[in-house]
Tab-separated table of C-alpha atoms in Angstrom:
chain	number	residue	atom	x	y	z
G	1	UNK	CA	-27.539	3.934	15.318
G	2	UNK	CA	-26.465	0.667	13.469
G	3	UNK	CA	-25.120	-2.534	15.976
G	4	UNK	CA	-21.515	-2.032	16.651
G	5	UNK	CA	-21.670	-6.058	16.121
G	6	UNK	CA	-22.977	-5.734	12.746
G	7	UNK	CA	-20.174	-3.494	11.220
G	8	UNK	CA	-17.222	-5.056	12.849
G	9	UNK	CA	-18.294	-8.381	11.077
G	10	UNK	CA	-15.966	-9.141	8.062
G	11	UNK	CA	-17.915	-8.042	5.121
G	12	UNK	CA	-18.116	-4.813	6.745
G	13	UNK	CA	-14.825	-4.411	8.085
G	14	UNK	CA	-12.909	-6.410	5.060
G	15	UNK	CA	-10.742	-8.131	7.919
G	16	UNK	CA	-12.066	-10.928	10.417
G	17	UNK	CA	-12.696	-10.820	14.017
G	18	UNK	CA	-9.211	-11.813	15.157
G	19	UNK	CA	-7.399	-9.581	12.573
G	20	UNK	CA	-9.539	-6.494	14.503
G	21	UNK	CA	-8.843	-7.573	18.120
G	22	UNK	CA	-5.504	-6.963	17.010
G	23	UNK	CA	-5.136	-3.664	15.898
G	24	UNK	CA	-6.945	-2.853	18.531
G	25	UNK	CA	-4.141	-4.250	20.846
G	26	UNK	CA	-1.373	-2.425	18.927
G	27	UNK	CA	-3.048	0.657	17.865
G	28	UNK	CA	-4.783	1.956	20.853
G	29	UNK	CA	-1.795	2.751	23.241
G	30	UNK	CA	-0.535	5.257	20.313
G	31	UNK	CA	-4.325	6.470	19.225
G	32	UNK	CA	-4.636	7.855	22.933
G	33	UNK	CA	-0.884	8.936	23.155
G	34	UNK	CA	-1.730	11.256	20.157
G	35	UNK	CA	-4.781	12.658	21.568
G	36	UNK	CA	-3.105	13.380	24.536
G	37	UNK	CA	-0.186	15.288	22.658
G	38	UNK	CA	-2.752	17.388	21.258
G	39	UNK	CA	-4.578	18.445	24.220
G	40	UNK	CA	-1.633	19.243	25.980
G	41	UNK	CA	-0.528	21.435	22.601
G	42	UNK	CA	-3.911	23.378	22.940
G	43	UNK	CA	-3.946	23.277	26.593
G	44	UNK	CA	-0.248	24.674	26.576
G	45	UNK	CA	0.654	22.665	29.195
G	46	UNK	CA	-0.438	19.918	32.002
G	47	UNK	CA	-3.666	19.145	32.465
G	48	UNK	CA	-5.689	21.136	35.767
G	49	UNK	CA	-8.071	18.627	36.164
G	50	UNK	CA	-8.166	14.689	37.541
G	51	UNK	CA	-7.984	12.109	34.323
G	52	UNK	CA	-11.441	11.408	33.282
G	53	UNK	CA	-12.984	14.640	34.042
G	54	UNK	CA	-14.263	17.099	31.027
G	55	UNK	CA	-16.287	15.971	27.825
G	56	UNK	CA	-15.851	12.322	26.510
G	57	UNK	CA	-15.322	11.194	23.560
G	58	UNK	CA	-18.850	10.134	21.236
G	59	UNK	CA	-17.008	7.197	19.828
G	60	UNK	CA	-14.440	4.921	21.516
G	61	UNK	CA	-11.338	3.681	19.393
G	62	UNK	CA	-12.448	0.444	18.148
G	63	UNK	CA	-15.911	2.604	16.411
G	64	UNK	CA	-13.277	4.794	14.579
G	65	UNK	CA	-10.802	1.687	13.979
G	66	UNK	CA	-14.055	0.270	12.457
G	67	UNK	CA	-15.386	3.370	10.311
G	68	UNK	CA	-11.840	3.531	9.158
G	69	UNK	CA	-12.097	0.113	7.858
G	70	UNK	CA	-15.297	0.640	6.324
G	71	UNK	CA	-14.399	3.361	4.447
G	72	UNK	CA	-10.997	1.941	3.178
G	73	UNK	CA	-12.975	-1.054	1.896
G	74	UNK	CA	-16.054	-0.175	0.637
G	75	UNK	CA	-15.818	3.894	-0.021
G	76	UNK	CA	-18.218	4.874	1.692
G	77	UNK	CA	-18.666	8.809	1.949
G	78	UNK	CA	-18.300	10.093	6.233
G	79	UNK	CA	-21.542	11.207	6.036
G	80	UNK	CA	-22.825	7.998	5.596
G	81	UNK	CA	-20.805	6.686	8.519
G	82	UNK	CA	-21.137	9.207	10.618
G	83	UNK	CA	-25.538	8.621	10.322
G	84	UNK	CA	-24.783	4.791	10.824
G	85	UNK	CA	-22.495	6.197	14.122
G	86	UNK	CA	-24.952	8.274	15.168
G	87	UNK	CA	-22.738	11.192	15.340
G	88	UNK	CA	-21.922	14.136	13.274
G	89	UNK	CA	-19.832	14.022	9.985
G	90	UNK	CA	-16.626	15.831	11.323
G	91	UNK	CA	-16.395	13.233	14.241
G	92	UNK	CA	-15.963	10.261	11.636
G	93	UNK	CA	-13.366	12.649	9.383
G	94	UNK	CA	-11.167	13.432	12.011
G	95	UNK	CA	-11.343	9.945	13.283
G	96	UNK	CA	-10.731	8.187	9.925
G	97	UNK	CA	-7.688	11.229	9.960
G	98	UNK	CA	-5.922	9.649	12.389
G	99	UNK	CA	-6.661	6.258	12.348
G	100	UNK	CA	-5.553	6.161	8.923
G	101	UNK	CA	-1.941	7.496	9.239
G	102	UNK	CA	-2.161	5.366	12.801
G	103	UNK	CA	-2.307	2.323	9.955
G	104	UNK	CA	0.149	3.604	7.256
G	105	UNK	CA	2.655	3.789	10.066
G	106	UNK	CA	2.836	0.110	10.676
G	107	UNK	CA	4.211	-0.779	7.179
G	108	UNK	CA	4.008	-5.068	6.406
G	109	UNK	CA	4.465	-7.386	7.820
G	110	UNK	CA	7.535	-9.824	7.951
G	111	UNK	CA	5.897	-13.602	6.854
G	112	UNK	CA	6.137	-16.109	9.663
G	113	UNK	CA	7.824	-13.339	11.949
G	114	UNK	CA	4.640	-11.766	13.937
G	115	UNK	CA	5.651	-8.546	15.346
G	116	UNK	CA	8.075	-7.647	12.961
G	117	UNK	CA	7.400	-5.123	10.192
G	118	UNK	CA	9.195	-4.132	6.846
G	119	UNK	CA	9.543	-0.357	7.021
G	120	UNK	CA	11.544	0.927	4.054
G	121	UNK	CA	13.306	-0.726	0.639
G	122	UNK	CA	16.372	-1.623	2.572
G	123	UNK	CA	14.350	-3.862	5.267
G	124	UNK	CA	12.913	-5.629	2.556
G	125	UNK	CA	16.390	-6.027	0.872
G	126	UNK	CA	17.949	-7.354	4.149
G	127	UNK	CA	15.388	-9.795	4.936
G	128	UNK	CA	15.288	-11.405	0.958
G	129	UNK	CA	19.331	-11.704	1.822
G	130	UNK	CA	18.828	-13.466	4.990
G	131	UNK	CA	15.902	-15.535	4.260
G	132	UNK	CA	16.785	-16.144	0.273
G	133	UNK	CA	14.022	-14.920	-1.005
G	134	UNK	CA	13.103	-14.032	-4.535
G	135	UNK	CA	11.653	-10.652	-4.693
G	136	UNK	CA	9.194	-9.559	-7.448
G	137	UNK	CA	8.459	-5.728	-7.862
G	138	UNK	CA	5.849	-4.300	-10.192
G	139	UNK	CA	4.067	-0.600	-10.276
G	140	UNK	CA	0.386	-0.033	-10.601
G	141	UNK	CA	-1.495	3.191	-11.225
G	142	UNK	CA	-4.538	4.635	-9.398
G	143	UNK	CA	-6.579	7.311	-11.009
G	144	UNK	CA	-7.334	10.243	-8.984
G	145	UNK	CA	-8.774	13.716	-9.551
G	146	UNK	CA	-7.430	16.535	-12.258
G	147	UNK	CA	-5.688	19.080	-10.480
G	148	UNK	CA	-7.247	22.348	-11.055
G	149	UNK	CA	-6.752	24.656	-14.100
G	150	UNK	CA	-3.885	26.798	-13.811
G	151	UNK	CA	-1.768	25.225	-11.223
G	152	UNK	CA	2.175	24.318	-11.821
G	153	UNK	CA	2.682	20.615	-11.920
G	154	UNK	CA	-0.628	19.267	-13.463
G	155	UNK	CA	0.962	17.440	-16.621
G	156	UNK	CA	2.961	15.641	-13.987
G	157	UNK	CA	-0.158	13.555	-13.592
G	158	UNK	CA	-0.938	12.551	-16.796
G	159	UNK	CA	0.087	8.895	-17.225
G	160	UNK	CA	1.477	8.278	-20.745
G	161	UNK	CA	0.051	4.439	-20.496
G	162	UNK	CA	-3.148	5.528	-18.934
G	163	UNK	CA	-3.987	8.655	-20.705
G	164	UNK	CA	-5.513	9.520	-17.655
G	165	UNK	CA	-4.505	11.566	-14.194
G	166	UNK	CA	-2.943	8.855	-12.085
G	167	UNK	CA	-0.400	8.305	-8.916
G	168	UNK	CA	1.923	5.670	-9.300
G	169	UNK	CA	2.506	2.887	-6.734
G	170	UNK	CA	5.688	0.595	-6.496
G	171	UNK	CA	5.249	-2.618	-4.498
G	172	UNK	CA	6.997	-5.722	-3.800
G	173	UNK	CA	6.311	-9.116	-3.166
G	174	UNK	CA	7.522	-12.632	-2.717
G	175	UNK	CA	7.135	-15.797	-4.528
G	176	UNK	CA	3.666	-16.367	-2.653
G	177	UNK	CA	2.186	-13.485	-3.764
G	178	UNK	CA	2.521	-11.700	0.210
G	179	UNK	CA	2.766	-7.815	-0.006
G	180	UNK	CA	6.216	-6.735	1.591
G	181	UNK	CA	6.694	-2.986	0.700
G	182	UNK	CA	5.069	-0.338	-1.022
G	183	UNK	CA	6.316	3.088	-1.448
G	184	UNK	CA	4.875	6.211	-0.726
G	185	UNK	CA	3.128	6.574	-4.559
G	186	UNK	CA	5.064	9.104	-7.168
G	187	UNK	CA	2.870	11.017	-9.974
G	188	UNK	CA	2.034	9.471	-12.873
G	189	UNK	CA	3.414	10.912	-15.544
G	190	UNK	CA	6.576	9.332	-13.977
G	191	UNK	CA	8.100	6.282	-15.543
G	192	UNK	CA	8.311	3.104	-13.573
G	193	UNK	CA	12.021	2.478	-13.409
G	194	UNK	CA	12.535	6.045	-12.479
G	195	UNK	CA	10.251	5.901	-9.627
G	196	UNK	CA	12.073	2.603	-8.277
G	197	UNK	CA	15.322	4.710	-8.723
G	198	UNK	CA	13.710	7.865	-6.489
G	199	UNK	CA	12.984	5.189	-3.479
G	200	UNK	CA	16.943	3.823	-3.826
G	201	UNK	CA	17.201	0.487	-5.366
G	202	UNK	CA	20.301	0.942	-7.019
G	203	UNK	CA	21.971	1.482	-3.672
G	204	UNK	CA	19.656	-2.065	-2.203
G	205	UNK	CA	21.379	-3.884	-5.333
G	206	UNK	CA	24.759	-2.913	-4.087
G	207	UNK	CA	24.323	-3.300	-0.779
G	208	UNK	CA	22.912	-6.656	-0.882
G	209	UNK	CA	24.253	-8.399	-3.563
G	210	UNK	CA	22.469	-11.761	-3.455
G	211	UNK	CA	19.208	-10.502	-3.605
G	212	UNK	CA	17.312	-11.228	-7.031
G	213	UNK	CA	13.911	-9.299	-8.145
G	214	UNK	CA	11.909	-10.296	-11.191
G	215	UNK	CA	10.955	-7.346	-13.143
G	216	UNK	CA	9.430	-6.864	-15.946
G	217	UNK	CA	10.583	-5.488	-19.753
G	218	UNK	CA	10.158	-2.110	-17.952
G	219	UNK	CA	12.720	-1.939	-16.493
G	220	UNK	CA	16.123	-2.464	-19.087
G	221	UNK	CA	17.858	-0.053	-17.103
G	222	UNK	CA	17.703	-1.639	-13.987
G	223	UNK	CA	19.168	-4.929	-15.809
G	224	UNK	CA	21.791	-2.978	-17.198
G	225	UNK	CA	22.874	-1.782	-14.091
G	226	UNK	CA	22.333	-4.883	-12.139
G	227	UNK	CA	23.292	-7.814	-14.222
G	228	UNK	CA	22.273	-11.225	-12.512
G	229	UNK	CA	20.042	-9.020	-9.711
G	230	UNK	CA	17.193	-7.846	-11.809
G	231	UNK	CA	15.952	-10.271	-13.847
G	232	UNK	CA	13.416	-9.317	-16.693
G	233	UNK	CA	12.039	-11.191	-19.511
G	234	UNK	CA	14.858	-12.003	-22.383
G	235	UNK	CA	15.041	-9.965	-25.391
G	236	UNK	CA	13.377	-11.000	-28.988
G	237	UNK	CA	15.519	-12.586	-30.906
G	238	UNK	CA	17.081	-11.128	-34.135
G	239	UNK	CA	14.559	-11.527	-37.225
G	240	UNK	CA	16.580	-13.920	-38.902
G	241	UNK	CA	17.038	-16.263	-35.873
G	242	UNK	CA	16.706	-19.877	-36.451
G	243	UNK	CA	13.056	-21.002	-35.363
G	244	UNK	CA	14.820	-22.642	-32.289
G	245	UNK	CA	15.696	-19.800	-30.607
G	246	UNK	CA	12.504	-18.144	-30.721
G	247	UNK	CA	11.191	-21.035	-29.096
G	248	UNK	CA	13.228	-20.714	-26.460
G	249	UNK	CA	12.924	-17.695	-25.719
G	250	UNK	CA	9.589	-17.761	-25.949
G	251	UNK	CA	9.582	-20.632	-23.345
G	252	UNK	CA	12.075	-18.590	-21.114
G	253	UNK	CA	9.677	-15.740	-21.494
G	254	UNK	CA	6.807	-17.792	-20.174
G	255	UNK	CA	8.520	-19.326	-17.794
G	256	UNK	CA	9.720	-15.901	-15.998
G	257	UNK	CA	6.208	-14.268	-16.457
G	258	UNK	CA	4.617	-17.754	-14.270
G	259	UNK	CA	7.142	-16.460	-11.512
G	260	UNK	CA	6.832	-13.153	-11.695
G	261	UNK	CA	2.305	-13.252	-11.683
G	262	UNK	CA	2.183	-13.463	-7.670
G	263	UNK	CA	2.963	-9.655	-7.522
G	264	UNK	CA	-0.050	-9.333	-10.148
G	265	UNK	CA	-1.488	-11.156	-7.445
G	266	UNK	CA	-0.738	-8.924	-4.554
G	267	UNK	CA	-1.705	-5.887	-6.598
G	268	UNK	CA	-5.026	-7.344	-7.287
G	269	UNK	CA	-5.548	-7.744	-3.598
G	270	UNK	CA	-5.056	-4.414	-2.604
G	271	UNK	CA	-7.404	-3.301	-5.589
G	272	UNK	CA	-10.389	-5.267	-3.868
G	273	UNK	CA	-10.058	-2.211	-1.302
G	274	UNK	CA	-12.644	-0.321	-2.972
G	275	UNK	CA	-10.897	3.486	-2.622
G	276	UNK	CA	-7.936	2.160	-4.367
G	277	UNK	CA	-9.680	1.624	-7.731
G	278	UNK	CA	-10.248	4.927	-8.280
G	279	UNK	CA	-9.365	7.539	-5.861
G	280	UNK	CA	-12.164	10.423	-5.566
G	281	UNK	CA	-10.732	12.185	-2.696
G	282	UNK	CA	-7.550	14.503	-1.734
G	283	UNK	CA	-4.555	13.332	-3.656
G	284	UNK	CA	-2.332	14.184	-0.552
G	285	UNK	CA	-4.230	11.065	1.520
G	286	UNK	CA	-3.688	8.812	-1.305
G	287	UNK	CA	-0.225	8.005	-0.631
G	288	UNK	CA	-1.295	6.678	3.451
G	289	UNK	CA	-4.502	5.257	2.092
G	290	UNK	CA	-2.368	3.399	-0.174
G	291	UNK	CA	0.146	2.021	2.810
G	292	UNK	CA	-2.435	1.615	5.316
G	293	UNK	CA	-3.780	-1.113	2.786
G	294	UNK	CA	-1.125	-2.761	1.927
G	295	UNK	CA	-0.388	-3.221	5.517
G	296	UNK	CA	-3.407	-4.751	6.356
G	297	UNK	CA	-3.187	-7.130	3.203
G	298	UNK	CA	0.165	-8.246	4.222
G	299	UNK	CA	-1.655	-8.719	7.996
G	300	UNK	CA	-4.068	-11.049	6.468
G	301	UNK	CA	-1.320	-13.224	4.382
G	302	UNK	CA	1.892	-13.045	6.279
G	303	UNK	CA	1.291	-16.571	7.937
G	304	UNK	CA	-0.496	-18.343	4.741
């Protein structure tokens, strides 16, 4: 059995000491509350015996909170986990289970607000309006597994920029490059403008009409729809344009892809998560994987 000291430090663990301490603070309260829920379901009622009594549990919360960690950050497979644990392999999957969606629940975090989180595309919207902040939204694309032969909806997966099978993930962030939102990934055969329609950002715009987002030039539609809001690069000039209005647009375009490179930034981040650069696993845990990271990014860069 590996030291307990040894894989909570931060190369292990991807977060530091503090960070941990944490999570364990806000996560254990609803770790136990759901393990209590489920006894009593397969129980099928109250408990007969005293608290305490019965079998107890191989690993306490903060060795699955860790193995969780682990495994979002470097990939490595339960079995391996579960020998450094010194317990069997369907201990550490269950426990990565529900630690996991335990994470993806808490969403990001608010910068410079501790204790507040940013739960859906509208909370984000509201707090850009209050605060003034510039939003910047970009998509990135994991690859994941081909779905088996013969099963309805397996071109949806095929990226047409990729040429590979790949979810797609929408996230925001702000002019520091701190991850505020990400949605709950989309296929990706599915274009990016269309995905940012599906979460409702046509009815943010209109809502909350001071907000600005820089985009990018995919997403015309958007600054159709949303003149003065969504802000992507500015067209090419005609052909036979005088030289001086290339340049400036060239300039304008340069200038507008400097503000827009923190959410490059942010996306990069979440990529140095090791299960995010190429997913290997169930596509239906992608989509929490994918949040739970975020979340803990956003942790780690809310007050910088």
């Amino acid at each position: 059995m590996a030291s307990r000291t040894v894989l909570a430090h931060r190369l292990f663990t991807g977060i530091s000491r503090e960070h941990l301490a944490c999570l364990v603070t806000e996560l254990a309260g609803p770790w136990q509350t759901g393990v209590e829920g489920r006894r009593h379901e397969a129980r099928g009622g109250a408990r007969k015996r005293a608290a305490g009594a019965g079998a107890r549990h191989r690993l306490m919360f903060v060795d699955l909170l860790v193995a969780t960690l682990i495994h979002l950050r470097h990939d490595l497979p339960h079995s391996v986990l579960a020998l450094l644990l010194g317990v069997d392999r369907s201990t550490v999957t269950r426990g990565i289970g529900e630690i996991r969606a335990l994470l993806a629940e808490r969403e990001c975090a608010v910068p410079d607000r501790p204790g507040l989180r940013l739960r859906t595309l509208a909370d984000v919207f509201a707090y850009a309006q209050a605060e003034g902040v510039e939003l910047r939204l970009d998509a990135t694309e994991i690859q994941v597994r081909r779905p088996l032969a013969g099963r309805g909806g397996r071109r949806a997966f095929v990226s047409g920029k990729k040429k590979q099978n790949t979810m797609k993930a929408t996230v925001i962030a702000d002019h520091q490059g701190r991850t505020l939102w990400a949605d709950a990934l989309r296929p990706g055969r599915m274009h990016d403008a269309t995905a940012a329609h599906n979460e409702g950002i046509g009815v943010c715009f209109r809502h909350f009409p001071d907000v600005e987002v820089l985009l990018d030039n995919g997403y015309p539609g958007l600054r159709r729809d949303h003149p003065g809001q969504a802000i992507t690069p500015p067209r090419k000039p005609n052909k036979i344009a005088l030289p001086h209005a290339h340049a400036a647009r060239e300039e304008a375009r340069h200038h507008h892809s400097s503000n827009r490179i923190t959410v490059e930034h942010a996306l990069a981040d979440h990529k140095r998560w090791k299960q995010l650069t190429r997913w290997t696993h169930r596509r239906d845990a992608l989509p929490d994987t994918y949040r739970a990271v975020a979340g803990l990014v956003s942790d780690r860069t809310a007050n910088t």
